[in-house]
Amino acid sequence: MGAPSHATTWGRALWAVLLTTLGSVASQPLGGESVCTARPLAKYSITFTGKWSQTAFPKQYPLFRPPAQWSSLLGAAHSSDYSLWRKNQYVSDGLRDFAERGEAWALMREMEAAGEKLQSVHEVFSAPAVPSGTGQTSAELEAHSRHSLVSFVVRIVPSPDWFVGVDSLDLCDGDRWREQVAVDLYPYDAGTDSGFTFSSPNFATIPQDTVTEITSSSPSHPANSFYYPRLKSLPPIARVTLVRLRHNPRAFVPPAPGPVGAGGSNEIVDSVSVAETPLDCEVSLWSSWGLCAGPCGKLGAKSRTRYIRMQPANHGAPCPELEEEAECVPDNCV
């Protein structure tokens, strides 16, 4: 056989380059995610701090039956092909049960099934409930280099289907594990119940909606328990801090307070330091005018009233006058 032509040689070289490129692309994670090359395992302490105080969230703050509190914390260390919850997506049946009623078994079974069938969940972890709005709870978890993401949820109690949590927080930074990560948490609506207030009765959202963040102006309705139109944004209602554990996990001591670093780590802020949130007075609409009272042939007076729907708090706008009078000409006088 004769020597291969120049065109054939060039074609083979191009094919080899193409195969090499395809192989390189196939070996990369989907979505341009970075590969964690840190040591296979890392242990962390996770501390959840409730910052749901009457000072920070005075509107309709639950004081009785039940008072403000937090459910148990449920979470998982997982890979990128698993999602516990995600903003603008629908929650699973298990998360719906947890967000609405605090029932955890279905959600735990879903997480465990993902670990058994898809090998996408390395560990499921939990922390005890917090019996007040400003308490703390903690747990330990283990992350793997192939399962370096952490997600969790905590239900806001009482509420229709509101919760806080993190979605796919990466504890790995290239070839090293992060030493400390802290994240402020804000309320989310699971999209399965249509209540506006903490104590709203169950009223299923049909069709089911996606997960949305609750803000100071959304839902834009005065009845919304988190509706604070004077605020640009809500203060954080909770905070989570993850700290990598060393040789003796049980001897863990929270780090001393310090400034926020480039790695996203900082101190756990005491809930007492939360700024006051002003709450303006809210009054009802005026009633109808009453009968005109006065002697015949002379000007009389009529009045109308309104009542306070929400007392002001934390230097919010004071209540206006609740009674108003106007001149009138008496009718049907003798």
CSV table of C-alpha atoms in Angstrom, one decimal:
chain,number,residue,atom,x,y,z
A,1,MET,CA,0.0,0.0,0.0
A,2,GLY,CA,1.1,3.5,-0.7
A,3,ALA,CA,1.8,6.1,2.0
A,4,PRO,CA,-1.4,7.9,3.3
A,5,SER,CA,-2.2,11.1,1.6
A,6,HIS,CA,-1.8,14.5,3.4
A,7,ALA,CA,-5.6,14.8,3.6
A,8,THR,CA,-5.9,11.5,5.3
A,9,THR,CA,-3.2,12.3,7.8
A,10,TRP,CA,-4.8,15.6,8.6
A,11,GLY,CA,-8.3,13.9,9.0
A,12,ARG,CA,-6.9,11.4,11.5
A,13,ALA,CA,-5.2,14.1,13.5
A,14,LEU,CA,-8.5,16.1,13.6
A,15,TRP,CA,-10.4,13.0,14.7
A,16,ALA,CA,-7.9,12.4,17.5
A,17,VAL,CA,-8.2,16.0,18.7
A,18,LEU,CA,-12.0,15.7,18.7
A,19,LEU,CA,-12.0,12.5,20.7
A,20,THR,CA,-9.6,14.0,23.2
A,21,THR,CA,-11.8,17.1,23.6
A,22,LEU,CA,-15.0,15.1,23.9
A,23,GLY,CA,-13.4,12.9,26.6
A,24,SER,CA,-12.3,15.9,28.5
A,25,VAL,CA,-15.7,17.5,28.4
A,26,ALA,CA,-17.4,14.2,29.5
A,27,SER,CA,-15.2,14.0,32.5
A,28,GLN,CA,-16.3,17.4,33.8
A,29,PRO,CA,-19.3,17.8,36.1
A,30,LEU,CA,-22.5,19.1,34.7
A,31,GLY,CA,-23.2,22.8,34.9
A,32,GLY,CA,-19.6,23.8,35.1
A,33,GLU,CA,-19.3,22.7,38.7
A,34,SER,CA,-15.9,22.5,40.3
A,35,VAL,CA,-14.5,19.1,41.3
A,36,CYS,CA,-13.8,18.7,45.0
A,37,THR,CA,-10.3,17.3,45.5
A,38,ALA,CA,-10.1,17.8,49.3
A,39,ARG,CA,-9.4,14.8,51.5
A,40,PRO,CA,-12.3,12.3,51.2
A,41,LEU,CA,-14.1,13.1,54.5
A,42,ALA,CA,-14.7,16.1,56.7
A,43,LYS,CA,-16.8,16.5,59.9
A,44,TYR,CA,-18.7,19.6,60.7
A,45,SER,CA,-20.7,21.0,63.6
A,46,ILE,CA,-23.9,22.8,62.4
A,47,THR,CA,-25.4,25.4,64.7
A,48,PHE,CA,-28.8,26.9,63.9
A,49,THR,CA,-29.6,30.1,65.7
A,50,GLY,CA,-33.2,31.5,65.8
A,51,LYS,CA,-33.4,35.3,65.6
A,52,TRP,CA,-37.2,35.4,65.5
A,53,SER,CA,-37.9,37.9,68.3
A,54,GLN,CA,-40.8,40.2,69.0
A,55,THR,CA,-38.4,43.1,68.7
A,56,ALA,CA,-37.3,42.2,65.1
A,57,PHE,CA,-40.7,40.9,64.0
A,58,PRO,CA,-43.4,42.6,66.0
A,59,LYS,CA,-46.3,42.1,63.7
A,60,GLN,CA,-48.7,39.3,64.8
A,61,TYR,CA,-45.8,37.8,66.8
A,62,PRO,CA,-47.1,34.5,68.2
A,63,LEU,CA,-47.2,34.5,72.0
A,64,PHE,CA,-49.6,31.7,72.7
A,65,ARG,CA,-51.1,28.4,71.3
A,66,PRO,CA,-48.4,27.9,70.2
A,67,PRO,CA,-45.8,30.6,70.8
A,68,ALA,CA,-43.0,31.3,68.2
A,69,GLN,CA,-40.7,28.3,67.9
A,70,TRP,CA,-38.7,26.2,65.4
A,71,SER,CA,-39.2,22.6,64.4
A,72,SER,CA,-36.4,20.1,64.3
A,73,LEU,CA,-33.7,20.6,61.6
A,74,LEU,CA,-33.5,18.0,58.9
A,75,GLY,CA,-30.8,17.9,56.3
A,76,ALA,CA,-28.4,15.9,54.1
A,77,ALA,CA,-24.9,16.0,52.8
A,78,HIS,CA,-25.2,15.2,49.1
A,79,SER,CA,-23.9,15.5,45.6
A,80,SER,CA,-25.1,17.9,42.9
A,81,ASP,CA,-27.6,15.4,41.4
A,82,TYR,CA,-29.8,15.6,44.5
A,83,SER,CA,-32.0,18.5,45.6
A,84,LEU,CA,-33.8,18.7,49.0
A,85,TRP,CA,-35.6,22.0,48.0
A,86,ARG,CA,-35.0,24.8,45.5
A,87,LYS,CA,-36.3,28.3,45.0
A,88,ASN,CA,-38.9,28.5,42.2
A,89,GLN,CA,-39.3,24.7,42.1
A,90,TYR,CA,-42.0,22.5,43.5
A,91,VAL,CA,-41.4,20.7,46.8
A,92,SER,CA,-41.7,17.0,47.2
A,93,ASP,CA,-44.6,15.3,49.1
A,94,GLY,CA,-42.3,14.7,52.0
A,95,LEU,CA,-41.2,18.4,52.3
A,96,ARG,CA,-44.9,19.4,51.9
A,97,ASP,CA,-45.8,17.3,55.0
A,98,PHE,CA,-42.9,18.7,56.9
A,99,ALA,CA,-43.5,22.4,56.0
A,100,GLU,CA,-47.3,22.2,56.7
A,101,ARG,CA,-47.5,19.9,59.8
A,102,GLY,CA,-43.9,19.2,60.9
A,103,GLU,CA,-44.2,15.5,60.0
A,104,ALA,CA,-40.7,14.3,59.2
A,105,TRP,CA,-40.9,10.6,58.3
A,106,ALA,CA,-41.8,11.0,54.6
A,107,LEU,CA,-39.1,13.5,54.1
A,108,MET,CA,-36.5,11.3,55.8
A,109,ARG,CA,-37.5,8.3,53.7
A,110,GLU,CA,-37.1,10.4,50.5
A,111,MET,CA,-33.6,11.4,51.5
A,112,GLU,CA,-32.6,7.9,52.5
A,113,ALA,CA,-34.0,6.5,49.3
A,114,ALA,CA,-31.9,9.0,47.3
A,115,GLY,CA,-28.9,7.7,49.1
A,116,GLU,CA,-29.7,4.1,48.5
A,117,LYS,CA,-30.8,4.2,44.9
A,118,LEU,CA,-28.9,7.2,43.4
A,119,GLN,CA,-25.9,7.2,45.7
A,120,SER,CA,-26.5,11.0,45.8
A,121,VAL,CA,-26.9,11.4,49.6
A,122,HIS,CA,-23.9,10.6,51.8
A,123,GLU,CA,-25.6,11.3,55.2
A,124,VAL,CA,-28.9,12.4,56.6
A,125,PHE,CA,-28.6,14.5,59.8
A,126,SER,CA,-31.0,16.2,62.2
A,127,ALA,CA,-31.0,18.6,65.2
A,128,PRO,CA,-33.6,19.0,68.0
A,129,ALA,CA,-36.4,21.5,67.8
A,130,VAL,CA,-36.1,24.9,69.4
A,131,PRO,CA,-38.9,25.8,71.8
A,132,SER,CA,-38.7,29.5,71.3
A,133,GLY,CA,-38.0,32.0,68.5
A,134,THR,CA,-34.5,32.9,69.6
A,135,GLY,CA,-32.9,29.6,70.7
A,136,GLN,CA,-30.1,27.5,69.3
A,137,THR,CA,-29.8,23.8,68.3
A,138,SER,CA,-26.9,21.9,66.8
A,139,ALA,CA,-25.8,18.7,65.3
A,140,GLU,CA,-22.8,17.1,63.6
A,141,LEU,CA,-22.5,15.9,60.0
A,142,GLU,CA,-20.0,14.3,57.7
A,143,ALA,CA,-19.3,15.5,54.2
A,144,HIS,CA,-17.5,13.5,51.4
A,145,SER,CA,-15.5,14.9,48.6
A,146,ARG,CA,-18.2,13.6,46.2
A,147,HIS,CA,-20.9,14.7,48.5
A,148,SER,CA,-19.7,18.1,49.6
A,149,LEU,CA,-23.1,20.0,49.4
A,150,VAL,CA,-25.3,20.6,52.4
A,151,SER,CA,-29.0,21.3,52.4
A,152,PHE,CA,-31.5,21.5,55.3
A,153,VAL,CA,-34.9,22.8,56.3
A,154,VAL,CA,-36.4,24.1,59.6
A,155,ARG,CA,-40.1,24.8,59.8
A,156,ILE,CA,-41.4,28.1,61.2
A,157,VAL,CA,-43.9,27.3,64.0
A,158,PRO,CA,-46.7,28.3,63.8
A,159,SER,CA,-47.2,29.0,60.1
A,160,PRO,CA,-49.1,27.7,57.1
A,161,ASP,CA,-46.1,26.2,55.2
A,162,TRP,CA,-43.2,28.5,55.9
A,163,PHE,CA,-39.6,27.4,56.5
A,164,VAL,CA,-36.0,28.5,56.4
A,165,GLY,CA,-33.0,26.5,55.2
A,166,VAL,CA,-30.1,26.4,52.7
A,167,ASP,CA,-30.0,24.7,49.3
A,168,SER,CA,-26.8,23.0,48.2
A,169,LEU,CA,-24.3,25.0,50.3
A,170,ASP,CA,-20.8,23.8,49.2
A,171,LEU,CA,-18.4,23.0,52.0
A,172,CYS,CA,-15.5,22.3,49.6
A,173,ASP,CA,-13.4,24.9,48.0
A,174,GLY,CA,-11.3,23.2,45.3
A,175,ASP,CA,-8.6,21.1,47.2
A,176,ARG,CA,-9.6,22.1,50.7
A,177,TRP,CA,-12.5,22.0,53.1
A,178,ARG,CA,-13.9,25.3,54.3
A,179,GLU,CA,-13.1,25.9,58.0
A,180,GLN,CA,-16.2,27.9,58.7
A,181,VAL,CA,-19.3,29.1,56.8
A,182,ALA,CA,-22.2,31.3,58.2
A,183,VAL,CA,-25.4,32.2,56.3
A,184,ASP,CA,-28.3,34.4,57.3
A,185,LEU,CA,-31.6,32.8,56.7
A,186,TYR,CA,-34.9,34.3,55.5
A,187,PRO,CA,-38.5,32.9,55.4
A,188,TYR,CA,-39.7,30.8,52.4
A,189,ASP,CA,-43.2,29.7,51.4
A,190,ALA,CA,-43.4,26.1,50.3
A,191,GLY,CA,-46.2,26.8,47.9
A,192,THR,CA,-48.6,24.3,49.3
A,193,ASP,CA,-50.8,26.3,51.7
A,194,SER,CA,-52.4,29.7,51.0
A,195,GLY,CA,-52.4,31.2,54.5
A,196,PHE,CA,-51.2,34.8,55.0
A,197,THR,CA,-50.7,34.8,58.8
A,198,PHE,CA,-48.8,32.6,61.3
A,199,SER,CA,-52.1,31.3,62.7
A,200,SER,CA,-54.0,30.8,59.4
A,201,PRO,CA,-56.1,27.7,59.0
A,202,ASN,CA,-55.1,25.1,56.5
A,203,PHE,CA,-56.1,26.1,53.0
A,204,ALA,CA,-54.5,24.1,50.3
A,205,THR,CA,-53.0,25.9,47.3
A,206,ILE,CA,-54.5,24.4,44.2
A,207,PRO,CA,-52.7,24.0,41.9
A,208,GLN,CA,-49.6,23.8,44.0
A,209,ASP,CA,-47.2,26.7,43.6
A,210,THR,CA,-43.3,26.7,43.7
A,211,VAL,CA,-41.1,27.8,46.5
A,212,THR,CA,-41.0,31.6,46.9
A,213,GLU,CA,-39.1,33.8,49.3
A,214,ILE,CA,-41.2,35.9,51.7
A,215,THR,CA,-40.1,39.5,51.8
A,216,SER,CA,-41.2,42.7,53.5
A,217,SER,CA,-43.3,43.5,50.5
A,218,SER,CA,-44.2,40.1,49.1
A,219,PRO,CA,-46.9,38.8,49.3
A,220,SER,CA,-48.1,42.4,49.0
A,221,HIS,CA,-51.1,42.1,51.3
A,222,PRO,CA,-51.6,44.0,54.7
A,223,ALA,CA,-52.7,40.7,56.3
A,224,ASN,CA,-49.3,39.0,55.6
A,225,SER,CA,-47.5,38.5,58.9
A,226,PHE,CA,-44.2,39.5,57.3
A,227,TYR,CA,-45.5,42.6,55.5
A,228,TYR,CA,-43.4,45.6,56.6
A,229,PRO,CA,-43.8,48.1,53.8
A,230,ARG,CA,-41.4,50.6,55.5
A,231,LEU,CA,-38.5,48.1,55.2
A,232,LYS,CA,-36.5,47.5,52.1
A,233,SER,CA,-35.8,44.0,53.3
A,234,LEU,CA,-36.6,41.8,56.3
A,235,PRO,CA,-33.9,41.3,59.0
A,236,PRO,CA,-32.6,37.7,59.0
A,237,ILE,CA,-35.0,35.5,61.0
A,238,ALA,CA,-32.3,32.9,61.7
A,239,ARG,CA,-28.7,32.0,61.1
A,240,VAL,CA,-26.7,28.9,60.5
A,241,THR,CA,-23.0,28.4,61.1
A,242,LEU,CA,-21.0,25.3,60.1
A,243,VAL,CA,-17.5,24.8,61.6
A,244,ARG,CA,-15.1,22.1,60.6
A,245,LEU,CA,-14.3,19.8,63.5
A,246,ARG,CA,-10.8,18.5,64.2
A,247,HIS,CA,-9.5,15.5,66.2
A,248,ASN,CA,-12.0,15.7,69.0
A,249,PRO,CA,-15.4,16.7,67.7
A,250,ARG,CA,-17.0,16.5,71.2
A,251,ALA,CA,-14.6,19.1,72.4
A,252,PHE,CA,-15.8,21.7,69.9
A,253,VAL,CA,-15.9,25.3,71.1
A,254,PRO,CA,-17.5,28.0,68.9
A,255,PRO,CA,-14.8,30.4,67.6
A,256,ALA,CA,-14.3,33.8,69.0
A,257,PRO,CA,-16.2,36.6,67.4
A,258,GLY,CA,-14.4,38.2,64.4
A,259,PRO,CA,-15.0,40.1,61.2
A,260,VAL,CA,-16.5,38.5,58.1
A,261,GLY,CA,-13.7,36.9,56.1
A,262,ALA,CA,-13.1,36.2,52.4
A,263,GLY,CA,-14.2,32.6,53.0
A,264,GLY,CA,-17.7,33.7,54.1
A,265,SER,CA,-17.1,32.9,57.8
A,266,ASN,CA,-18.0,35.0,60.7
A,267,GLU,CA,-19.3,34.9,64.2
A,268,ILE,CA,-22.7,33.8,65.5
A,269,VAL,CA,-24.5,37.0,66.3
A,270,ASP,CA,-26.5,37.1,69.5
A,271,SER,CA,-30.2,37.6,68.8
A,272,VAL,CA,-30.2,40.4,71.4
A,273,SER,CA,-28.2,42.6,68.9
A,274,VAL,CA,-31.0,42.5,66.3
A,275,ALA,CA,-32.2,46.0,65.4
A,276,GLU,CA,-35.7,46.9,66.2
A,277,THR,CA,-38.2,46.7,63.4
A,278,PRO,CA,-40.7,49.6,63.5
A,279,LEU,CA,-44.4,48.7,63.3
A,280,ASP,CA,-46.8,51.4,62.3
A,281,CYS,CA,-50.3,51.6,63.8
A,282,GLU,CA,-53.1,50.1,61.7
A,283,VAL,CA,-56.7,51.3,62.0
A,284,SER,CA,-59.9,50.2,60.5
A,285,LEU,CA,-62.0,52.1,58.0
A,286,TRP,CA,-64.3,54.7,59.3
A,287,SER,CA,-67.8,53.6,60.4
A,288,SER,CA,-70.9,55.2,58.9
A,289,TRP,CA,-71.9,58.6,60.2
A,290,GLY,CA,-74.2,58.5,63.1
A,291,LEU,CA,-77.5,60.4,63.5
A,292,CYS,CA,-77.3,64.2,63.6
A,293,ALA,CA,-78.0,65.4,67.0
A,294,GLY,CA,-79.1,68.9,68.0
A,295,PRO,CA,-82.0,71.3,68.4
A,296,CYS,CA,-84.3,72.1,65.5
A,297,GLY,CA,-83.4,75.0,63.3
A,298,LYS,CA,-79.8,75.0,64.4
A,299,LEU,CA,-76.6,73.2,63.4
A,300,GLY,CA,-76.1,69.9,65.1
A,301,ALA,CA,-73.2,67.4,65.1
A,302,LYS,CA,-72.7,63.8,63.9
A,303,SER,CA,-69.8,61.5,64.5
A,304,ARG,CA,-68.1,58.4,63.2
A,305,THR,CA,-65.5,56.1,64.7
A,306,ARG,CA,-62.8,53.6,63.8
A,307,TYR,CA,-60.8,51.2,65.8
A,308,ILE,CA,-57.1,50.1,66.2
A,309,ARG,CA,-56.3,46.9,64.3
A,310,MET,CA,-52.6,46.9,65.1
A,311,GLN,CA,-50.9,48.7,68.0
A,312,PRO,CA,-47.6,50.5,67.0
A,313,ALA,CA,-44.3,49.1,68.2
A,314,ASN,CA,-40.6,50.0,68.2
A,315,HIS,CA,-41.2,53.7,67.4
A,316,GLY,CA,-43.5,53.0,64.5
A,317,ALA,CA,-46.1,55.6,63.4
A,318,PRO,CA,-48.6,56.4,66.2
A,319,CYS,CA,-52.3,55.8,65.9
A,320,PRO,CA,-54.4,58.7,64.4
A,321,GLU,CA,-57.6,60.0,65.9
A,322,LEU,CA,-60.3,57.3,66.3
A,323,GLU,CA,-63.3,59.6,66.4
A,324,GLU,CA,-64.4,62.4,64.1
A,325,GLU,CA,-67.2,64.9,64.3
A,326,ALA,CA,-68.9,67.1,61.6
A,327,GLU,CA,-71.6,69.7,61.6
A,328,CYS,CA,-75.0,68.8,60.2
A,329,VAL,CA,-78.6,69.8,60.1
A,330,PRO,CA,-80.8,67.7,62.3
A,331,ASP,CA,-83.5,65.7,60.6
A,332,ASN,CA,-86.9,64.7,61.9
A,333,CYS,CA,-86.7,67.0,64.9
A,334,VAL,CA,-89.7,68.3,66.7
